[in-house]
mmCIF file with all atom_site columns, C-alpha atoms in Angstrom:
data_model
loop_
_atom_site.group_PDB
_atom_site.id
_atom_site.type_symbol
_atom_site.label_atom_id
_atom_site.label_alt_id
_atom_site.label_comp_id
_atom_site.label_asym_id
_atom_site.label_entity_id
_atom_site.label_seq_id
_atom_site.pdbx_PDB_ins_code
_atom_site.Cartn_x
_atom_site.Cartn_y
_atom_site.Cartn_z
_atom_site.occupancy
_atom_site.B_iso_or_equiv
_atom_site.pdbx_formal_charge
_atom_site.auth_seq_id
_atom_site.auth_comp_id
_atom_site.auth_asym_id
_atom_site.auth_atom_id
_atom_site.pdbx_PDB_model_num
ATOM 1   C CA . UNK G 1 1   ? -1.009  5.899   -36.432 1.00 70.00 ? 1   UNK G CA 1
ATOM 2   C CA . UNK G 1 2   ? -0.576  2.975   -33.542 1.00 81.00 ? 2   UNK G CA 1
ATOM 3   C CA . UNK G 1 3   ? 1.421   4.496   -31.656 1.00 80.00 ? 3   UNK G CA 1
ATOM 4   C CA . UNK G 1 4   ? -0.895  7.670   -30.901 1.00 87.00 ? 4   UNK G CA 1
ATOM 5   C CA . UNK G 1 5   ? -2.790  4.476   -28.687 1.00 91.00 ? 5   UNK G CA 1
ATOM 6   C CA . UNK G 1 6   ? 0.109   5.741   -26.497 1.00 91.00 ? 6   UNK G CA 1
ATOM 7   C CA . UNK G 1 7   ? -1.403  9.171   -25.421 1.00 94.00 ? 7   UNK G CA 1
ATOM 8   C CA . UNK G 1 8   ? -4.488  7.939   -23.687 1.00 95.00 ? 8   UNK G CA 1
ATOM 9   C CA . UNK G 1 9   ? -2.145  5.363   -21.979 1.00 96.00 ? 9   UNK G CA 1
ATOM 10  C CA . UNK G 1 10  ? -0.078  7.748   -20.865 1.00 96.00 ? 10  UNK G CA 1
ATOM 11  C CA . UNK G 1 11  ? -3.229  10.230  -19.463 1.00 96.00 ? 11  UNK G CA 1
ATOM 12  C CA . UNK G 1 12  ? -4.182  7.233   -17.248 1.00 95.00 ? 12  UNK G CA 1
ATOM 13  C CA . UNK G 1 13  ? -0.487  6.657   -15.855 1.00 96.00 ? 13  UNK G CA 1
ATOM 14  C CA . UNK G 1 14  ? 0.042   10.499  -15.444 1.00 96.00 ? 14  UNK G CA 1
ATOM 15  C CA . UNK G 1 15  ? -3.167  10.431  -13.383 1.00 94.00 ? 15  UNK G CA 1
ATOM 16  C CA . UNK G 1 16  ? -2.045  7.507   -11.531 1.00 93.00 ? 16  UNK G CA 1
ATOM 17  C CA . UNK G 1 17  ? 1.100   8.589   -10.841 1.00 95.00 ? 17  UNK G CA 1
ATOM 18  C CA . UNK G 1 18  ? -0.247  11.957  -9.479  1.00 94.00 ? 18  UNK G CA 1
ATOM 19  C CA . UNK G 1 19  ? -2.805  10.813  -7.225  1.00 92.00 ? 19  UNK G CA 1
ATOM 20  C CA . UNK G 1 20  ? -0.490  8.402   -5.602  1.00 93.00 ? 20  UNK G CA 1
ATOM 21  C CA . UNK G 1 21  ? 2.032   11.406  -4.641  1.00 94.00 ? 21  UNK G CA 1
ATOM 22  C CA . UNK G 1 22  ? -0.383  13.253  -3.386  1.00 93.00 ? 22  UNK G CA 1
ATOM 23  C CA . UNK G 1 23  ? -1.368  10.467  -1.124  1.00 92.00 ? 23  UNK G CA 1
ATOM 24  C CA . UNK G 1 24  ? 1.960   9.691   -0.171  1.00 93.00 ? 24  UNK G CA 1
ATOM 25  C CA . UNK G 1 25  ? 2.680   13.636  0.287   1.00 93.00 ? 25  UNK G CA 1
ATOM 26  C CA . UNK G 1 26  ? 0.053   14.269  2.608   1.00 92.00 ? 26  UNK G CA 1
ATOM 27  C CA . UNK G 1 27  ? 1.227   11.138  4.554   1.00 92.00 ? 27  UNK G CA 1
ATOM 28  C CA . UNK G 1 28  ? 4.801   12.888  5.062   1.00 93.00 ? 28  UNK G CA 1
ATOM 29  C CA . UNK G 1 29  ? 2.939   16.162  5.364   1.00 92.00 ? 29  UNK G CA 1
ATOM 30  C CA . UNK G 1 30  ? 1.415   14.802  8.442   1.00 91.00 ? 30  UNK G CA 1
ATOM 31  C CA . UNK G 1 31  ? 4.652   13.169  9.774   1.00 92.00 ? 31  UNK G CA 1
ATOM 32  C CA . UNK G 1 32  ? 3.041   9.554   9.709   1.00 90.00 ? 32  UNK G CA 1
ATOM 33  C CA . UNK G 1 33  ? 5.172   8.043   6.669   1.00 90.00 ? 33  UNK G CA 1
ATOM 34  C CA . UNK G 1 34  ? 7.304   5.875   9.591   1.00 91.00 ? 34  UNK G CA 1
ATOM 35  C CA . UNK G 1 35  ? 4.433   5.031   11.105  1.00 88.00 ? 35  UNK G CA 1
ATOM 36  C CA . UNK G 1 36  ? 2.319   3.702   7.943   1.00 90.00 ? 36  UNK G CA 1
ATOM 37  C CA . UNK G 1 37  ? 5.838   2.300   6.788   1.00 89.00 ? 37  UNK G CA 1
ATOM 38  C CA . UNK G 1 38  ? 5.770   0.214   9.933   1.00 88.00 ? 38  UNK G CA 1
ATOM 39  C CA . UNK G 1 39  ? 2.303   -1.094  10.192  1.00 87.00 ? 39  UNK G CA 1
ATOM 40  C CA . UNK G 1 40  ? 1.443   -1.463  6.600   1.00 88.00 ? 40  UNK G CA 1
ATOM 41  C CA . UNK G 1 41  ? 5.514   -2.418  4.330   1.00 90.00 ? 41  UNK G CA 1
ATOM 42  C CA . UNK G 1 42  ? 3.002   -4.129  1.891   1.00 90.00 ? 42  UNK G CA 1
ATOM 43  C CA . UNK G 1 43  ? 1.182   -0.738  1.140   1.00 91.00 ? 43  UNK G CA 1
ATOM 44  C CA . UNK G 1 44  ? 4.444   0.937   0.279   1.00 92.00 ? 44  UNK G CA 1
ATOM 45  C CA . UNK G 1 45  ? 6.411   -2.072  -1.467  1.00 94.00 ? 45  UNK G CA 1
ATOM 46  C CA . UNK G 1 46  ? 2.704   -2.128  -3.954  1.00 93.00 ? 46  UNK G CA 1
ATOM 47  C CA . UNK G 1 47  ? 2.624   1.560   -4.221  1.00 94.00 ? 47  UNK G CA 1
ATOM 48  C CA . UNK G 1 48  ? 6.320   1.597   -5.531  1.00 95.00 ? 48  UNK G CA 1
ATOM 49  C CA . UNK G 1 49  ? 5.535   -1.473  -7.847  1.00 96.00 ? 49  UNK G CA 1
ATOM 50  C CA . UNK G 1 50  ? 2.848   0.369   -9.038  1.00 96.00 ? 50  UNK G CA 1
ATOM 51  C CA . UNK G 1 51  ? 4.522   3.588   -9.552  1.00 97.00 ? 51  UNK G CA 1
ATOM 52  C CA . UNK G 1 52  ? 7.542   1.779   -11.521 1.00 97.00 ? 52  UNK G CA 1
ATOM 53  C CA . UNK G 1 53  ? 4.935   0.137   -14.135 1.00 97.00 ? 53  UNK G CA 1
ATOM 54  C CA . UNK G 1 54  ? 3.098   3.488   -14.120 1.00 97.00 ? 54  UNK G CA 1
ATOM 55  C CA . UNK G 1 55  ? 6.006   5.107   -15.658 1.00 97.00 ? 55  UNK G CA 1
ATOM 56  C CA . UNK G 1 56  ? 7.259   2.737   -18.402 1.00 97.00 ? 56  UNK G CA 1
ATOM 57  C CA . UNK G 1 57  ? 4.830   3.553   -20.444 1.00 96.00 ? 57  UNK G CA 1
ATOM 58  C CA . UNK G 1 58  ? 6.352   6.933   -20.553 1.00 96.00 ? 58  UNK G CA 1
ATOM 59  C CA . UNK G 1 59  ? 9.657   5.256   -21.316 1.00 95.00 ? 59  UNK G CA 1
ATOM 60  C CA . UNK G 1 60  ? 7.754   2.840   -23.729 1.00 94.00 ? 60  UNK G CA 1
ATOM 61  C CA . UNK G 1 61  ? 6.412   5.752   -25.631 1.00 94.00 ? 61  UNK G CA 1
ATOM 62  C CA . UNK G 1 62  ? 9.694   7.833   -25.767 1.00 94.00 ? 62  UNK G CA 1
ATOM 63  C CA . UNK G 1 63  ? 11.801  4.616   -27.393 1.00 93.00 ? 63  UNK G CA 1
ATOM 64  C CA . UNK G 1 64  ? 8.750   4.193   -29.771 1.00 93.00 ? 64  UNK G CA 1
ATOM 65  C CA . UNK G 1 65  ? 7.982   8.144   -30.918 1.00 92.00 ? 65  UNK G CA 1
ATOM 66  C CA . UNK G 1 66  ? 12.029  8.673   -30.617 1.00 92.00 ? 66  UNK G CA 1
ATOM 67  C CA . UNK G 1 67  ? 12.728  5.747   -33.004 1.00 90.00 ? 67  UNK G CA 1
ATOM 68  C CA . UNK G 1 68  ? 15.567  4.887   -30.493 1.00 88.00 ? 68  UNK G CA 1
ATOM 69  C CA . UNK G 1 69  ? 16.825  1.291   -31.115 1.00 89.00 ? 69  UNK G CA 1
ATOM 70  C CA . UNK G 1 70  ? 16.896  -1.183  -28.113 1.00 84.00 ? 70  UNK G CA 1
ATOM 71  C CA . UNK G 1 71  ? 20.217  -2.788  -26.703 1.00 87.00 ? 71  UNK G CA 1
ATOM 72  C CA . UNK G 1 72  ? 21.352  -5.667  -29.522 1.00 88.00 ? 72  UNK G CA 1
ATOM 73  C CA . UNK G 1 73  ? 18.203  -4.865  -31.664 1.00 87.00 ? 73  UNK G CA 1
ATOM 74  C CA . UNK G 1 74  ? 18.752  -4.078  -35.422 1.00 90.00 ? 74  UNK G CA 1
ATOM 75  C CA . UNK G 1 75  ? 15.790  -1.676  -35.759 1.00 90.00 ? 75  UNK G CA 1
ATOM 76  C CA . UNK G 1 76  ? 13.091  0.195   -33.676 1.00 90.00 ? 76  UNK G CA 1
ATOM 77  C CA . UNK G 1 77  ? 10.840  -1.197  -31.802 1.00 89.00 ? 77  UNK G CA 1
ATOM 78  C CA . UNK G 1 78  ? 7.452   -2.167  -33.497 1.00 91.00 ? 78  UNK G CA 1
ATOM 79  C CA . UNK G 1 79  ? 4.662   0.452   -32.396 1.00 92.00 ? 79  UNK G CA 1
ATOM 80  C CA . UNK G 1 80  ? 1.941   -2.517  -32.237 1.00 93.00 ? 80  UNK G CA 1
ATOM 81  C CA . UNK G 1 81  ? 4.523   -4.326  -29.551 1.00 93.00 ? 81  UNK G CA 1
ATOM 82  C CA . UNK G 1 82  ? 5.489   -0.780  -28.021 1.00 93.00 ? 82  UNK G CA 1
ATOM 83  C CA . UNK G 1 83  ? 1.583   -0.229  -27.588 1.00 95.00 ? 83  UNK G CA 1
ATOM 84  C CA . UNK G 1 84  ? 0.986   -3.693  -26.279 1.00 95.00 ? 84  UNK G CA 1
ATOM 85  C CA . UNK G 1 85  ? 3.553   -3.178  -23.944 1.00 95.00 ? 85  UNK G CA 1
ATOM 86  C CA . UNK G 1 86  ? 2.245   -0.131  -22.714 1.00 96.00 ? 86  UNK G CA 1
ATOM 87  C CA . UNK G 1 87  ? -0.882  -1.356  -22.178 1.00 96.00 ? 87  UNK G CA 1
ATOM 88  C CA . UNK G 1 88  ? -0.168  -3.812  -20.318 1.00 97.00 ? 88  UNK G CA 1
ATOM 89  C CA . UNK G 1 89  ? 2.047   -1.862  -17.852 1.00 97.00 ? 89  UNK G CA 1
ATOM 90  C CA . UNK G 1 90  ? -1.308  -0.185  -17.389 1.00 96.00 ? 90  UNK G CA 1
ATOM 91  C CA . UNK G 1 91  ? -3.276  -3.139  -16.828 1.00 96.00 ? 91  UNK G CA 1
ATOM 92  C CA . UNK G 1 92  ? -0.175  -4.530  -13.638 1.00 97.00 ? 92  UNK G CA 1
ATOM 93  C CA . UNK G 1 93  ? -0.383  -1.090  -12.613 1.00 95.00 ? 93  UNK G CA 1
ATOM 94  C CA . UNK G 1 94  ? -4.042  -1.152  -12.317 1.00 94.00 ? 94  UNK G CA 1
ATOM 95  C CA . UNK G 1 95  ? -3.969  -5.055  -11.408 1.00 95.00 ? 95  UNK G CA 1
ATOM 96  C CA . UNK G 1 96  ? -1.599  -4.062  -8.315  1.00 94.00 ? 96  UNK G CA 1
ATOM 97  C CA . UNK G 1 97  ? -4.150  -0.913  -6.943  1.00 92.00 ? 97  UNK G CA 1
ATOM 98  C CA . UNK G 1 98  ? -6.850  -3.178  -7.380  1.00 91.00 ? 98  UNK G CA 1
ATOM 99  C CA . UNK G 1 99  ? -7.134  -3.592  -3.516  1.00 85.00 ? 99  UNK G CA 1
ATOM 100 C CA . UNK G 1 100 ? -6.354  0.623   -2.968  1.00 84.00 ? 100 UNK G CA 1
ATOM 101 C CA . UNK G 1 101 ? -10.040 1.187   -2.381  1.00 73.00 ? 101 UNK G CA 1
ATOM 102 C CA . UNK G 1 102 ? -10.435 5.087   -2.426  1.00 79.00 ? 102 UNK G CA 1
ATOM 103 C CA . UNK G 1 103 ? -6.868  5.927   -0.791  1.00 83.00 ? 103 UNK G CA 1
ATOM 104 C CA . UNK G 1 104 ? -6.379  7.925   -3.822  1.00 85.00 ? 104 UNK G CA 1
ATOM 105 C CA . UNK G 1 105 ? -8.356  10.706  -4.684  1.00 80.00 ? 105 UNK G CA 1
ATOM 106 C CA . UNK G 1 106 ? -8.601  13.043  -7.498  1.00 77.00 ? 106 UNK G CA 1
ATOM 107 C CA . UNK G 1 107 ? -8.185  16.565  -4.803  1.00 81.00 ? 107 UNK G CA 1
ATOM 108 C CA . UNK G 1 108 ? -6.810  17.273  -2.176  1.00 83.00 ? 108 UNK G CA 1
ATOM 109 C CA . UNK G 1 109 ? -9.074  17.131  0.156   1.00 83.00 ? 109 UNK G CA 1
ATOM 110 C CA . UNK G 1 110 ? -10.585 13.617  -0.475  1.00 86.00 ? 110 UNK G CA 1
ATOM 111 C CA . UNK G 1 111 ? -6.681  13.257  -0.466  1.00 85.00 ? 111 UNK G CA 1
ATOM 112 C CA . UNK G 1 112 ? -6.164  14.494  3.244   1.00 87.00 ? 112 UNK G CA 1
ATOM 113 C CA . UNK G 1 113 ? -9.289  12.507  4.300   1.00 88.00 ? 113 UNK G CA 1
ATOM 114 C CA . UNK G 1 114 ? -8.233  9.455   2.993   1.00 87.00 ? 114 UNK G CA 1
ATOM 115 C CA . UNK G 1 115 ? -4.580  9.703   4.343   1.00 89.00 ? 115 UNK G CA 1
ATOM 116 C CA . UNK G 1 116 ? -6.374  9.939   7.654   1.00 87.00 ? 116 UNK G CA 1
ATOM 117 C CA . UNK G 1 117 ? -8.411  7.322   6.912   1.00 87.00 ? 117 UNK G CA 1
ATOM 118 C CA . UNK G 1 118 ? -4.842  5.090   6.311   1.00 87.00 ? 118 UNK G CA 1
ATOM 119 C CA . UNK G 1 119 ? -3.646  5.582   9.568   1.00 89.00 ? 119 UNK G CA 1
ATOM 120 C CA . UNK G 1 120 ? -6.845  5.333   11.815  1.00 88.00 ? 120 UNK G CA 1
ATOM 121 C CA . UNK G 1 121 ? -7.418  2.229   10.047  1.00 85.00 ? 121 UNK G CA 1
ATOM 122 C CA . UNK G 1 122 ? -3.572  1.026   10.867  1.00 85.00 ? 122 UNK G CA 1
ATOM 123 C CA . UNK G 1 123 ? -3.994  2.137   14.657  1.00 85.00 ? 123 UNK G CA 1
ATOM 124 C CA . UNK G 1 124 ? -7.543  0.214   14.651  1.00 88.00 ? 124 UNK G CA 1
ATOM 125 C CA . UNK G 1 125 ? -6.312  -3.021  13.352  1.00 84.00 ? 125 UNK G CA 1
ATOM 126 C CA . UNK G 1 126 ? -3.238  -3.090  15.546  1.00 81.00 ? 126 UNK G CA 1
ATOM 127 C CA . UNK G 1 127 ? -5.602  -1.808  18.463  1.00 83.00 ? 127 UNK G CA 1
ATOM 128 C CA . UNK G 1 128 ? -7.991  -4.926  18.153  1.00 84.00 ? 128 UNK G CA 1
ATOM 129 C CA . UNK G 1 129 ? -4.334  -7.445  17.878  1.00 78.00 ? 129 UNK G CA 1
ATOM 130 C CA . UNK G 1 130 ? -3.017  -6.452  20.664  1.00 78.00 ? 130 UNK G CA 1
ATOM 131 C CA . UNK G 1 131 ? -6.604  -6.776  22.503  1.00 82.00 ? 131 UNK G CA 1
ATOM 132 C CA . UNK G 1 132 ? -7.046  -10.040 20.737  1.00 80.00 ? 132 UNK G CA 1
ATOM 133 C CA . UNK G 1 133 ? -3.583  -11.243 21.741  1.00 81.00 ? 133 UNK G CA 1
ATOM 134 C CA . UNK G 1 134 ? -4.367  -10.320 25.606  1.00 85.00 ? 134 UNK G CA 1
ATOM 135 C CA . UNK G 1 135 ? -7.722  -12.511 25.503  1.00 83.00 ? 135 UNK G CA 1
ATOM 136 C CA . UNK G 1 136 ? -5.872  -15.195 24.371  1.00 82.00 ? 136 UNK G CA 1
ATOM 137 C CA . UNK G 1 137 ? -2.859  -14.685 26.909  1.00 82.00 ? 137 UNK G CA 1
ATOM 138 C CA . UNK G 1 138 ? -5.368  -14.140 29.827  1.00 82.00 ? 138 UNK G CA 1
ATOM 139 C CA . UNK G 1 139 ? -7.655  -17.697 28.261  1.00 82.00 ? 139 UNK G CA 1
ATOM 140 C CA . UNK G 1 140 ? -4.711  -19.614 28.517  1.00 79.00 ? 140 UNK G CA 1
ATOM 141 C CA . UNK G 1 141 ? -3.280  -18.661 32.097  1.00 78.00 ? 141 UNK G CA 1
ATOM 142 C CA . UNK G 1 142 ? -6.959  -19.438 33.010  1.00 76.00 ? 142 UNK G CA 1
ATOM 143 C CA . UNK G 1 143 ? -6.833  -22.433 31.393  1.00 74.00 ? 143 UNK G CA 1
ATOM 144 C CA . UNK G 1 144 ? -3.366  -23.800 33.185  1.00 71.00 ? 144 UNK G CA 1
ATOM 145 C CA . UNK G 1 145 ? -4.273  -22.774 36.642  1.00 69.00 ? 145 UNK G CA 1
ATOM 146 C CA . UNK G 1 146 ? -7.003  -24.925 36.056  1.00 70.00 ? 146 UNK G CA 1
ATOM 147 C CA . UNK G 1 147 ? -5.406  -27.601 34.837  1.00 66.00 ? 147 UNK G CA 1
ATOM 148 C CA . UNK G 1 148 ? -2.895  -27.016 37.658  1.00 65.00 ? 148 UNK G CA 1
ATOM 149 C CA . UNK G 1 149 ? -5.815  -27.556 40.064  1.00 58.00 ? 149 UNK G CA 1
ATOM 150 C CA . UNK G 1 150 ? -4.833  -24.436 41.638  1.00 55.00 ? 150 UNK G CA 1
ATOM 151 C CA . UNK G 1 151 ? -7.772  -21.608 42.421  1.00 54.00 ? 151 UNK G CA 1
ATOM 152 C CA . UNK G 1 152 ? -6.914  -18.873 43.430  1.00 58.00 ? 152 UNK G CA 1
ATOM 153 C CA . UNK G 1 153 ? -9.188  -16.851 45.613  1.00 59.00 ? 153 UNK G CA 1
ATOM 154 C CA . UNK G 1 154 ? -8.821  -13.389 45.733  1.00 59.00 ? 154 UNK G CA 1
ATOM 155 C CA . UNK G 1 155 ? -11.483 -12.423 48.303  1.00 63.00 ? 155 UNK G CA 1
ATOM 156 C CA . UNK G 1 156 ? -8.980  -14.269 50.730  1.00 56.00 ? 156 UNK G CA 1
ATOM 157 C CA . UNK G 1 157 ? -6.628  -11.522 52.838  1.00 58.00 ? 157 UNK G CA 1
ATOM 158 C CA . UNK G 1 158 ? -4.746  -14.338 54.853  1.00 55.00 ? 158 UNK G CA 1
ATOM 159 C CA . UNK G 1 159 ? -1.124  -14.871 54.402  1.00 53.00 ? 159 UNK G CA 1
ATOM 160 C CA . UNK G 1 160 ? 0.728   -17.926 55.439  1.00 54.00 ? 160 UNK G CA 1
ATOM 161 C CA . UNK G 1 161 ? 4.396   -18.135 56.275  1.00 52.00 ? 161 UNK G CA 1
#
């Protein structure tokens, strides 16, 4: 009887799983998957962490239904341990999308938007860097010509050989 804990386990992961490809699929679909892959590694290295501990349960469940002995175990595993195990594949999985916000959808649409959403968001951030990193560059030339005790004046059309 503990081991049917696994089939609402499994539900969630399936559901997991599948909203995560179709995120991932409309990325490609769109052509950005470089792009994303260059701006945000961190989003794909948790999505594939995610995905891995998203699908042992499946595995989980198959040794424990199966009654498939583990590598230099003398029996089955115990369902209570299989189902504990399970669960908390769930809970890393879960525990590593925490941060996902609503990148995943449960259609395709709100899939498509949110995709969209990725990548705007990636071109925004690296917009306001590079705008940030020119401020700086621009306060600290200002800031050694001063120091210099050179000025500058641009108003001035005279050229001196």
């Amino acid at each position: 009887m503990v081991s049917y804990l696994h089939l609402p386990i499994v539900v969630l992961c399936f559901f997991l799983l599948l909203a995560m490809w179709r995120f991932w699929a409309c990325i490609d679909r769109m052509g950005f998957t470089r792009e994303v892959g260059k701006r945000a590694p961190s989003m794909i290295h948790g999505d594939i962490l995610a995905a891995v501990f998203a699908i042992m349960p499946f595995l989980i469940a198959a040794v424990d239904w199966l009654g498939v002995p583990l590598p230099r175990q003398p029996a089955p595993i115990s369902p209570l341990l299989a189902v504990v195990l399970s669960g908390g594949c769930l809970g890393a999985c879960v525990f590593i999308l925490r941060n996902s916000g609503e990148r995943f959808a449960g259609h395709w649409v709100g899939t498509r938007e949110s995709a969209l959403r990725t990548v705007a968001a990636l071109r925004i951030i690296d917009a306001a860097e590079l705008a940030h990193a020119m401020n700086y560059v621009q306060a600290h030339e200002a800031h050694a010509t001063r120091s210099r005790g050179h000025v500058i004046d641009a108003e001035v059309q005279e050229v001196r050989k």
